[in-house]
Amino acid sequence: MILTDIDRVTAAEFAAGTGWEPKPEGLCRGEICVPAPTALRPDGTVDVAVAAARLGMPMVHDATHGLHALGPGSSSGHQLSTAVAADPELLDSDLNPFRLSRLHGRKVLLVAWSSY
Amino acid sequence: MDMRPADAQHWIERAAPTHPSLIDTSHQTGHLFGFINIPMAIWINEDGVIVRNAESASIERSPLRDAEISESLPEPVKMLLTEVKNIPDHSEAYRAAIVDWAHRGSESPYALAPDEVIARSRPRDQSTAEATACFEMGQHLASQTPANMDSAITWWRRAHDLDRSNWTYKRQAWTLATTPEGAEENDLFQDASETYGTSWIRDVVAGGGGANYVVGPDLDPVVG
């Protein structure tokens, strides 16, 4: 997740970028909530440093361009913390948004390929 | 998984598939599902649950595996073909497993329980997680107008150092350095020595050769 202003990340933006929803009870994904009492500020923004530390997300900083990048959580020790498939927004071949959830109800063989 | 959609689009147009062909310009499927090379695949059931985690997904034997390595070939070509032949070939068994799952669904021995899927997913430590952040930073900088390619390359080098077995991070970055935009074919050798100080064959050999190049599918039945 790229952060252009680390002090003004809303809860919705954090949830969209990481899959973890900041709530009063903690940082939640599905039924799992990680306690993080100070992560959600009263004004609805997220203390990203606190949230990242609780979730084991590394954060790197490019001072020249004023950017931060937040990596995925590593606290579970595995790439997957749930078998429920994530639902990223991809593009179809006409460059229209396409989410994998559109294929629910069918078996999906998701094959990664590239031009390289 | 292509940063530049046009790089993928012309392959899709040529193949004219009947199934959805989706473009991931940010490599997010890499860290979300565990794709670190291509081809890799996951299986998702009708309820949106992964029943097989990311693993090498070749379904037919590459003709390069049976190519004769003539002594007269240039040394780089001989090295490349030698390591390609060393890549384990699971294509026939993997294709059969897919067909079995397609017919039998959850009754297929190749469809895994959620706990098994999680346990088999790629280990993620702080280093590989940081590599993802570095790669994304590089993508963001390279995608700006005008592109900050020098900065992007610095971040991508760091990502490569942090996660040496992530071939999509390497090959995407190398290709942008070695293949002009709009080219019909990529540089087969992916020799990015000038920009990254390395190449596909050098990194394959450094990683133990073709035998270690793919995440081979574990198709043994689950016991217990």
mmCIF file of C-alpha atoms in Angstrom:
data_model
loop_
_atom_site.group_PDB
_atom_site.id
_atom_site.type_symbol
_atom_site.label_atom_id
_atom_site.label_comp_id
_atom_site.label_asym_id
_atom_site.label_seq_id
_atom_site.Cartn_x
_atom_site.Cartn_y
_atom_site.Cartn_z
ATOM 1 C CA MET A 1 0.000 0.000 0.000
ATOM 2 C CA ILE A 2 1.445 3.365 -1.074
ATOM 3 C CA LEU A 3 0.938 6.230 1.359
ATOM 4 C CA THR A 4 1.332 9.789 0.169
ATOM 5 C CA ASP A 5 0.474 11.336 3.548
ATOM 6 C CA ILE A 6 1.054 8.993 6.430
ATOM 7 C CA ASP A 7 -0.781 11.238 8.895
ATOM 8 C CA ARG A 8 -4.036 11.358 6.967
ATOM 9 C CA VAL A 9 -4.891 7.779 6.139
ATOM 10 C CA THR A 10 -8.568 7.141 6.751
ATOM 11 C CA ALA A 11 -9.875 3.872 8.142
ATOM 12 C CA ALA A 12 -11.526 3.148 4.798
ATOM 13 C CA GLU A 13 -8.283 3.746 2.894
ATOM 14 C CA PHE A 14 -6.347 1.523 5.282
ATOM 15 C CA ALA A 15 -8.935 -1.237 4.935
ATOM 16 C CA ALA A 16 -8.931 -0.990 1.135
ATOM 17 C CA GLY A 17 -5.152 -1.114 0.986
ATOM 18 C CA THR A 18 -4.453 -3.815 3.543
ATOM 19 C CA GLY A 19 -7.643 -5.827 4.013
ATOM 20 C CA TRP A 20 -7.586 -4.957 7.751
ATOM 21 C CA GLU A 21 -10.449 -2.808 8.939
ATOM 22 C CA PRO A 22 -9.667 -0.452 11.837
ATOM 23 C CA LYS A 23 -12.445 -0.695 14.422
ATOM 24 C CA PRO A 24 -12.736 0.403 18.046
ATOM 25 C CA GLU A 25 -12.080 -3.199 19.114
ATOM 26 C CA GLY A 26 -8.949 -3.506 16.993
ATOM 27 C CA LEU A 27 -7.768 -4.236 13.477
ATOM 28 C CA CYS A 28 -10.168 -6.757 12.028
ATOM 29 C CA ARG A 29 -10.248 -9.091 9.061
ATOM 30 C CA GLY A 30 -13.246 -11.387 8.967
ATOM 31 C CA GLU A 31 -13.622 -12.905 12.405
ATOM 32 C CA ILE A 32 -10.080 -12.071 13.469
ATOM 33 C CA CYS A 33 -9.419 -8.866 15.421
ATOM 34 C CA VAL A 34 -5.958 -7.825 16.574
ATOM 35 C CA PRO A 35 -6.146 -5.502 19.597
ATOM 36 C CA ALA A 36 -4.670 -2.099 18.761
ATOM 37 C CA PRO A 37 -6.206 0.446 21.146
ATOM 38 C CA THR A 38 -4.486 3.525 19.730
ATOM 39 C CA ALA A 39 -4.475 2.629 16.022
ATOM 40 C CA LEU A 40 -7.795 4.312 15.235
ATOM 41 C CA ARG A 41 -7.689 7.991 16.129
ATOM 42 C CA PRO A 42 -10.816 9.860 17.277
ATOM 43 C CA ASP A 43 -10.907 11.772 13.976
ATOM 44 C CA GLY A 44 -11.246 8.529 12.005
ATOM 45 C CA THR A 45 -7.688 8.454 10.689
ATOM 46 C CA VAL A 46 -5.269 5.641 11.386
ATOM 47 C CA ASP A 47 -1.965 5.792 13.224
ATOM 48 C CA VAL A 48 -0.255 3.772 10.546
ATOM 49 C CA ALA A 49 2.913 3.180 12.537
ATOM 50 C CA VAL A 50 0.932 1.631 15.394
ATOM 51 C CA ALA A 51 -1.237 -0.456 13.070
ATOM 52 C CA ALA A 52 1.766 -1.640 11.047
ATOM 53 C CA ALA A 53 3.613 -2.677 14.195
ATOM 54 C CA ARG A 54 0.628 -4.645 15.514
ATOM 55 C CA LEU A 55 0.156 -6.468 12.215
ATOM 56 C CA GLY A 56 3.852 -7.068 11.509
ATOM 57 C CA MET A 57 3.737 -4.930 8.380
ATOM 58 C CA PRO A 58 7.068 -3.439 7.340
ATOM 59 C CA MET A 59 7.010 0.165 6.182
ATOM 60 C CA VAL A 60 9.615 1.704 3.909
ATOM 61 C CA HIS A 61 10.100 5.399 3.212
ATOM 62 C CA ASP A 62 11.271 7.269 0.138
ATOM 63 C CA ALA A 63 12.293 10.651 1.502
ATOM 64 C CA THR A 64 13.004 12.117 -1.924
ATOM 65 C CA HIS A 65 9.460 11.606 -3.116
ATOM 66 C CA GLY A 66 7.710 11.848 0.250
ATOM 67 C CA LEU A 67 6.233 8.367 0.013
ATOM 68 C CA HIS A 68 5.787 5.419 2.329
ATOM 69 C CA ALA A 69 4.999 1.850 1.260
ATOM 70 C CA LEU A 70 3.410 -0.618 3.615
ATOM 71 C CA GLY A 71 4.127 -4.302 3.091
ATOM 72 C CA PRO A 72 1.835 -7.212 3.948
ATOM 73 C CA GLY A 73 1.588 -8.579 7.469
ATOM 74 C CA SER A 74 4.148 -11.177 8.426
ATOM 75 C CA SER A 75 3.016 -12.075 11.920
ATOM 76 C CA SER A 76 1.313 -15.335 10.889
ATOM 77 C CA GLY A 77 4.517 -16.560 9.274
ATOM 78 C CA HIS A 78 2.714 -17.578 6.098
ATOM 79 C CA GLN A 79 1.561 -15.847 2.956
ATOM 80 C CA LEU A 80 -2.027 -16.891 3.662
ATOM 81 C CA SER A 81 -3.738 -16.283 6.989
ATOM 82 C CA THR A 82 -7.069 -17.531 5.670
ATOM 83 C CA ALA A 83 -8.124 -19.813 2.837
ATOM 84 C CA VAL A 84 -10.883 -17.424 1.827
ATOM 85 C CA ALA A 85 -9.572 -15.989 -1.430
ATOM 86 C CA ALA A 86 -8.765 -12.301 -1.450
ATOM 87 C CA ASP A 87 -10.788 -10.273 -3.922
ATOM 88 C CA PRO A 88 -8.401 -7.873 -5.627
ATOM 89 C CA GLU A 89 -9.570 -5.522 -8.340
ATOM 90 C CA LEU A 90 -7.923 -6.606 -11.585
ATOM 91 C CA LEU A 91 -8.508 -5.517 -15.179
ATOM 92 C CA ASP A 92 -10.153 -7.483 -17.932
ATOM 93 C CA SER A 93 -8.614 -7.475 -21.385
ATOM 94 C CA ASP A 94 -10.554 -4.289 -22.260
ATOM 95 C CA LEU A 95 -9.122 -2.690 -19.107
ATOM 96 C CA ASN A 96 -12.418 -2.687 -17.229
ATOM 97 C CA PRO A 97 -12.297 -3.486 -13.491
ATOM 98 C CA PHE A 98 -12.944 -7.142 -12.690
ATOM 99 C CA ARG A 99 -13.095 -8.771 -9.273
ATOM 100 C CA LEU A 100 -12.627 -12.494 -8.758
ATOM 101 C CA SER A 101 -15.807 -12.565 -6.677
ATOM 102 C CA ARG A 102 -17.729 -12.256 -9.950
ATOM 103 C CA LEU A 103 -16.789 -15.874 -10.525
ATOM 104 C CA HIS A 104 -18.314 -17.174 -7.272
ATOM 105 C CA GLY A 105 -20.443 -20.233 -7.912
ATOM 106 C CA ARG A 106 -17.884 -21.678 -10.304
ATOM 107 C CA LYS A 107 -14.589 -23.437 -9.781
ATOM 108 C CA VAL A 108 -11.746 -21.068 -10.634
ATOM 109 C CA LEU A 109 -8.302 -22.105 -11.773
ATOM 110 C CA LEU A 110 -6.389 -18.852 -11.351
ATOM 111 C CA VAL A 111 -3.214 -19.131 -13.394
ATOM 112 C CA ALA A 112 -0.541 -16.481 -13.120
ATOM 113 C CA TRP A 113 1.232 -15.667 -16.349
ATOM 114 C CA SER A 114 3.062 -12.686 -17.767
ATOM 115 C CA SER A 115 4.675 -11.432 -20.919
ATOM 116 C CA TYR A 116 8.169 -11.718 -19.402
ATOM 117 C CA MET B 1 1.145 -9.955 -14.059
ATOM 118 C CA ASP B 2 2.372 -7.078 -16.184
ATOM 119 C CA MET B 3 2.901 -3.492 -15.155
ATOM 120 C CA ARG B 4 2.118 -2.274 -18.653
ATOM 121 C CA PRO B 5 -1.309 -3.586 -19.730
ATOM 122 C CA ALA B 6 -0.373 -3.448 -23.410
ATOM 123 C CA ASP B 7 2.369 -6.010 -22.767
ATOM 124 C CA ALA B 8 -0.306 -8.515 -21.746
ATOM 125 C CA GLN B 9 -3.065 -7.423 -24.091
ATOM 126 C CA HIS B 10 -1.433 -8.442 -27.323
ATOM 127 C CA TRP B 11 -0.800 -11.954 -25.974
ATOM 128 C CA ILE B 12 -4.433 -12.200 -24.899
ATOM 129 C CA GLU B 13 -5.613 -11.027 -28.309
ATOM 130 C CA ARG B 14 -3.443 -13.606 -30.032
ATOM 131 C CA ALA B 15 -4.688 -16.430 -27.817
ATOM 132 C CA ALA B 16 -8.347 -15.359 -28.055
ATOM 133 C CA PRO B 17 -9.282 -17.297 -24.898
ATOM 134 C CA THR B 18 -12.867 -18.199 -24.013
ATOM 135 C CA HIS B 19 -12.177 -17.746 -20.297
ATOM 136 C CA PRO B 20 -11.654 -14.424 -18.480
ATOM 137 C CA SER B 21 -8.106 -13.128 -18.914
ATOM 138 C CA LEU B 22 -7.283 -10.609 -16.233
ATOM 139 C CA ILE B 23 -4.397 -8.193 -15.995
ATOM 140 C CA ASP B 24 -2.690 -7.502 -12.691
ATOM 141 C CA THR B 25 -0.680 -4.330 -13.219
ATOM 142 C CA SER B 26 0.474 -4.099 -9.607
ATOM 143 C CA HIS B 27 1.572 -7.692 -8.913
ATOM 144 C CA GLN B 28 -0.930 -7.758 -6.051
ATOM 145 C CA THR B 29 -1.849 -11.362 -6.822
ATOM 146 C CA GLY B 30 1.762 -12.147 -5.983
ATOM 147 C CA HIS B 31 1.582 -11.249 -2.330
ATOM 148 C CA LEU B 32 -2.118 -12.074 -1.969
ATOM 149 C CA PHE B 33 -1.885 -15.606 -3.361
ATOM 150 C CA GLY B 34 1.803 -16.503 -3.377
ATOM 151 C CA PHE B 35 2.723 -16.226 -7.035
ATOM 152 C CA ILE B 36 6.493 -15.781 -7.230
ATOM 153 C CA ASN B 37 7.068 -17.133 -10.720
ATOM 154 C CA ILE B 38 5.033 -17.992 -13.770
ATOM 155 C CA PRO B 39 3.196 -20.135 -14.500
ATOM 156 C CA MET B 40 1.786 -20.696 -11.020
ATOM 157 C CA ALA B 41 -1.831 -21.290 -10.050
ATOM 158 C CA ILE B 42 -4.262 -21.551 -7.192
ATOM 159 C CA TRP B 43 -7.572 -23.376 -7.180
ATOM 160 C CA ILE B 44 -10.649 -21.591 -5.799
ATOM 161 C CA ASN B 45 -13.860 -23.478 -5.138
ATOM 162 C CA GLU B 46 -17.430 -22.339 -5.811
ATOM 163 C CA ASP B 47 -17.580 -20.611 -2.412
ATOM 164 C CA GLY B 48 -14.509 -18.483 -3.028
ATOM 165 C CA VAL B 49 -12.243 -20.636 -0.839
ATOM 166 C CA ILE B 50 -8.746 -21.600 -1.961
ATOM 167 C CA VAL B 51 -8.402 -25.384 -2.093
ATOM 168 C CA ARG B 52 -4.876 -25.516 -3.489
ATOM 169 C CA ASN B 53 -2.223 -22.958 -2.756
ATOM 170 C CA ALA B 54 0.190 -21.418 -5.245
ATOM 171 C CA GLU B 55 2.421 -23.896 -7.016
ATOM 172 C CA SER B 56 4.004 -24.426 -10.391
ATOM 173 C CA ALA B 57 1.233 -24.860 -12.941
ATOM 174 C CA SER B 58 2.728 -26.084 -16.211
ATOM 175 C CA ILE B 59 0.279 -28.385 -17.928
ATOM 176 C CA GLU B 60 2.353 -29.413 -20.917
ATOM 177 C CA ARG B 61 5.957 -30.291 -21.428
ATOM 178 C CA SER B 62 8.014 -27.470 -22.883
ATOM 179 C CA PRO B 63 9.668 -28.404 -26.190
ATOM 180 C CA LEU B 64 12.813 -26.725 -24.881
ATOM 181 C CA ARG B 65 13.224 -29.651 -22.488
ATOM 182 C CA ASP B 66 13.851 -31.955 -25.416
ATOM 183 C CA ALA B 67 15.974 -29.571 -27.458
ATOM 184 C CA GLU B 68 19.397 -30.827 -28.387
ATOM 185 C CA ILE B 69 22.209 -28.776 -26.889
ATOM 186 C CA SER B 70 24.683 -28.606 -29.715
ATOM 187 C CA GLU B 71 28.310 -27.887 -28.914
ATOM 188 C CA SER B 72 28.240 -25.270 -31.640
ATOM 189 C CA LEU B 73 25.704 -23.140 -29.801
ATOM 190 C CA PRO B 74 26.934 -19.982 -28.095
ATOM 191 C CA GLU B 75 27.838 -20.567 -24.458
ATOM 192 C CA PRO B 76 24.969 -18.454 -23.017
ATOM 193 C CA VAL B 77 22.435 -20.464 -25.030
ATOM 194 C CA LYS B 78 23.949 -23.750 -23.860
ATOM 195 C CA MET B 79 23.816 -22.598 -20.247
ATOM 196 C CA LEU B 80 20.203 -21.490 -20.595
ATOM 197 C CA LEU B 81 19.058 -24.727 -22.216
ATOM 198 C CA THR B 82 20.936 -26.821 -19.666
ATOM 199 C CA GLU B 83 19.156 -25.140 -16.754
ATOM 200 C CA VAL B 84 15.774 -25.238 -18.498
ATOM 201 C CA LYS B 85 16.204 -29.001 -18.826
ATOM 202 C CA ASN B 86 16.972 -29.168 -15.109
ATOM 203 C CA ILE B 87 13.643 -27.553 -14.141
ATOM 204 C CA PRO B 88 11.430 -30.333 -12.708
ATOM 205 C CA ASP B 89 8.550 -31.257 -14.998
ATOM 206 C CA HIS B 90 5.268 -31.938 -13.160
ATOM 207 C CA SER B 91 3.049 -31.005 -16.085
ATOM 208 C CA GLU B 92 1.348 -34.332 -16.734
ATOM 209 C CA ALA B 93 0.539 -35.025 -13.075
ATOM 210 C CA TYR B 94 -0.596 -31.458 -12.433
ATOM 211 C CA ARG B 95 -2.926 -31.452 -15.433
ATOM 212 C CA ALA B 96 -4.414 -34.758 -14.275
ATOM 213 C CA ALA B 97 -4.959 -33.309 -10.799
ATOM 214 C CA ILE B 98 -6.818 -30.311 -12.238
ATOM 215 C CA VAL B 99 -9.071 -32.583 -14.267
ATOM 216 C CA ASP B 100 -9.753 -34.735 -11.211
ATOM 217 C CA TRP B 101 -10.769 -31.686 -9.170
ATOM 218 C CA ALA B 102 -12.925 -30.360 -12.010
ATOM 219 C CA HIS B 103 -14.894 -33.621 -12.004
ATOM 220 C CA ARG B 104 -14.939 -34.501 -8.293
ATOM 221 C CA GLY B 105 -14.746 -31.153 -6.530
ATOM 222 C CA SER B 106 -14.229 -31.468 -2.799
ATOM 223 C CA GLU B 107 -14.050 -35.260 -3.135
ATOM 224 C CA SER B 108 -10.840 -34.923 -5.110
ATOM 225 C CA PRO B 109 -7.775 -35.883 -3.055
ATOM 226 C CA TYR B 110 -6.055 -32.838 -4.533
ATOM 227 C CA ALA B 111 -8.536 -30.393 -3.006
ATOM 228 C CA LEU B 112 -7.070 -29.375 0.352
ATOM 229 C CA ALA B 113 -8.725 -28.342 3.608
ATOM 230 C CA PRO B 114 -8.353 -24.666 4.604
ATOM 231 C CA ASP B 115 -5.796 -25.392 7.358
ATOM 232 C CA GLU B 116 -3.680 -27.372 4.908
ATOM 233 C CA VAL B 117 -3.848 -24.576 2.331
ATOM 234 C CA ILE B 118 -2.616 -22.072 4.914
ATOM 235 C CA ALA B 119 0.101 -24.412 6.175
ATOM 236 C CA ARG B 120 1.373 -25.024 2.641
ATOM 237 C CA SER B 121 1.350 -21.358 1.645
ATOM 238 C CA ARG B 122 4.687 -19.687 1.209
ATOM 239 C CA PRO B 123 6.466 -18.713 4.425
ATOM 240 C CA ARG B 124 6.451 -14.960 4.937
ATOM 241 C CA ASP B 125 8.954 -13.280 7.220
ATOM 242 C CA GLN B 126 9.787 -9.634 7.724
ATOM 243 C CA SER B 127 12.279 -9.722 4.875
ATOM 244 C CA THR B 128 9.896 -11.035 2.211
ATOM 245 C CA ALA B 129 7.158 -8.699 3.457
ATOM 246 C CA GLU B 130 9.539 -5.753 3.180
ATOM 247 C CA ALA B 131 10.453 -6.886 -0.334
ATOM 248 C CA THR B 132 6.793 -6.495 -1.270
ATOM 249 C CA ALA B 133 6.769 -2.930 0.070
ATOM 250 C CA CYS B 134 9.960 -2.124 -1.844
ATOM 251 C CA PHE B 135 8.640 -3.619 -5.063
ATOM 252 C CA GLU B 136 5.406 -1.670 -4.764
ATOM 253 C CA MET B 137 7.326 1.531 -4.122
ATOM 254 C CA GLY B 138 9.300 0.883 -7.290
ATOM 255 C CA GLN B 139 6.140 0.232 -9.273
ATOM 256 C CA HIS B 140 4.579 3.444 -8.025
ATOM 257 C CA LEU B 141 7.627 5.508 -8.990
ATOM 258 C CA ALA B 142 7.963 3.808 -12.379
ATOM 259 C CA SER B 143 4.279 4.417 -13.125
ATOM 260 C CA GLN B 144 4.425 8.154 -12.535
ATOM 261 C CA THR B 145 4.513 10.633 -15.413
ATOM 262 C CA PRO B 146 7.326 11.133 -16.096
ATOM 263 C CA ALA B 147 8.574 7.842 -14.702
ATOM 264 C CA ASN B 148 11.147 7.978 -11.923
ATOM 265 C CA MET B 149 12.970 4.960 -13.282
ATOM 266 C CA ASP B 150 16.263 5.544 -11.473
ATOM 267 C CA SER B 151 14.465 5.629 -8.129
ATOM 268 C CA ALA B 152 12.307 2.666 -9.099
ATOM 269 C CA ILE B 153 15.370 0.614 -9.974
ATOM 270 C CA THR B 154 16.908 1.384 -6.586
ATOM 271 C CA TRP B 155 13.791 0.072 -4.827
ATOM 272 C CA TRP B 156 13.554 -2.975 -7.087
ATOM 273 C CA ARG B 157 17.199 -3.876 -6.417
ATOM 274 C CA ARG B 158 16.382 -3.786 -2.712
ATOM 275 C CA ALA B 159 13.306 -5.976 -3.265
ATOM 276 C CA HIS B 160 15.418 -8.496 -5.174
ATOM 277 C CA ASP B 161 17.997 -8.604 -2.376
ATOM 278 C CA LEU B 162 15.325 -9.112 0.279
ATOM 279 C CA ASP B 163 13.435 -11.871 -1.544
ATOM 280 C CA ARG B 164 15.857 -13.675 -3.808
ATOM 281 C CA SER B 165 13.466 -16.455 -4.805
ATOM 282 C CA ASN B 166 10.754 -14.090 -6.043
ATOM 283 C CA TRP B 167 11.167 -14.378 -9.784
ATOM 284 C CA THR B 168 8.241 -12.162 -10.764
ATOM 285 C CA TYR B 169 9.846 -9.228 -8.941
ATOM 286 C CA LYS B 170 13.090 -9.856 -10.769
ATOM 287 C CA ARG B 171 11.769 -10.661 -14.206
ATOM 288 C CA GLN B 172 9.344 -7.732 -14.327
ATOM 289 C CA ALA B 173 12.097 -5.288 -13.427
ATOM 290 C CA TRP B 174 14.702 -6.871 -15.690
ATOM 291 C CA THR B 175 12.328 -6.942 -18.652
ATOM 292 C CA LEU B 176 11.641 -3.229 -18.361
ATOM 293 C CA ALA B 177 15.405 -2.698 -18.556
ATOM 294 C CA THR B 178 16.117 -5.101 -21.402
ATOM 295 C CA THR B 179 13.038 -4.930 -23.637
ATOM 296 C CA PRO B 180 11.959 -1.719 -25.396
ATOM 297 C CA GLU B 181 8.333 -0.698 -24.873
ATOM 298 C CA GLY B 182 6.175 -2.061 -27.680
ATOM 299 C CA ALA B 183 8.552 -4.883 -28.601
ATOM 300 C CA GLU B 184 6.771 -7.983 -29.878
ATOM 301 C CA GLU B 185 9.060 -10.375 -28.027
ATOM 302 C CA ASN B 186 10.954 -10.071 -24.767
ATOM 303 C CA ASP B 187 14.666 -10.497 -24.372
ATOM 304 C CA LEU B 188 14.839 -14.266 -23.883
ATOM 305 C CA PHE B 189 18.023 -14.073 -21.855
ATOM 306 C CA GLN B 190 16.857 -11.309 -19.536
ATOM 307 C CA ASP B 191 20.412 -10.090 -19.223
ATOM 308 C CA ALA B 192 20.030 -7.025 -17.039
ATOM 309 C CA SER B 193 23.726 -6.841 -16.183
ATOM 310 C CA GLU B 194 24.024 -3.163 -17.017
ATOM 311 C CA THR B 195 21.149 -2.101 -14.766
ATOM 312 C CA TYR B 196 20.935 -4.790 -12.115
ATOM 313 C CA GLY B 197 24.344 -6.462 -12.352
ATOM 314 C CA THR B 198 22.809 -9.842 -13.047
ATOM 315 C CA SER B 199 20.791 -11.924 -15.489
ATOM 316 C CA TRP B 200 18.275 -14.756 -15.467
ATOM 317 C CA ILE B 201 20.871 -17.467 -15.935
ATOM 318 C CA ARG B 202 23.248 -16.011 -13.350
ATOM 319 C CA ASP B 203 20.520 -15.889 -10.705
ATOM 320 C CA VAL B 204 19.217 -19.346 -11.594
ATOM 321 C CA VAL B 205 22.690 -20.823 -11.185
ATOM 322 C CA ALA B 206 23.252 -18.833 -7.970
ATOM 323 C CA GLY B 207 20.021 -20.296 -6.598
ATOM 324 C CA GLY B 208 21.138 -23.867 -7.187
ATOM 325 C CA GLY B 209 20.138 -24.259 -10.835
ATOM 326 C CA GLY B 210 16.947 -25.141 -12.632
ATOM 327 C CA ALA B 211 16.108 -27.815 -10.057
ATOM 328 C CA ASN B 212 15.307 -25.042 -7.555
ATOM 329 C CA TYR B 213 13.592 -22.703 -9.990
ATOM 330 C CA VAL B 214 9.959 -23.656 -9.438
ATOM 331 C CA VAL B 215 7.620 -24.335 -6.534
ATOM 332 C CA GLY B 216 6.766 -27.888 -7.512
ATOM 333 C CA PRO B 217 3.260 -29.121 -6.704
ATOM 334 C CA ASP B 218 3.044 -31.582 -3.839
ATOM 335 C CA LEU B 219 0.498 -34.009 -5.259
ATOM 336 C CA ASP B 220 0.869 -36.739 -2.642
ATOM 337 C CA PRO B 221 -2.399 -37.505 -0.841
ATOM 338 C CA VAL B 222 -2.811 -35.798 2.517
ATOM 339 C CA VAL B 223 -2.554 -38.340 5.352
ATOM 340 C CA GLY B 224 -4.510 -37.903 8.564
#
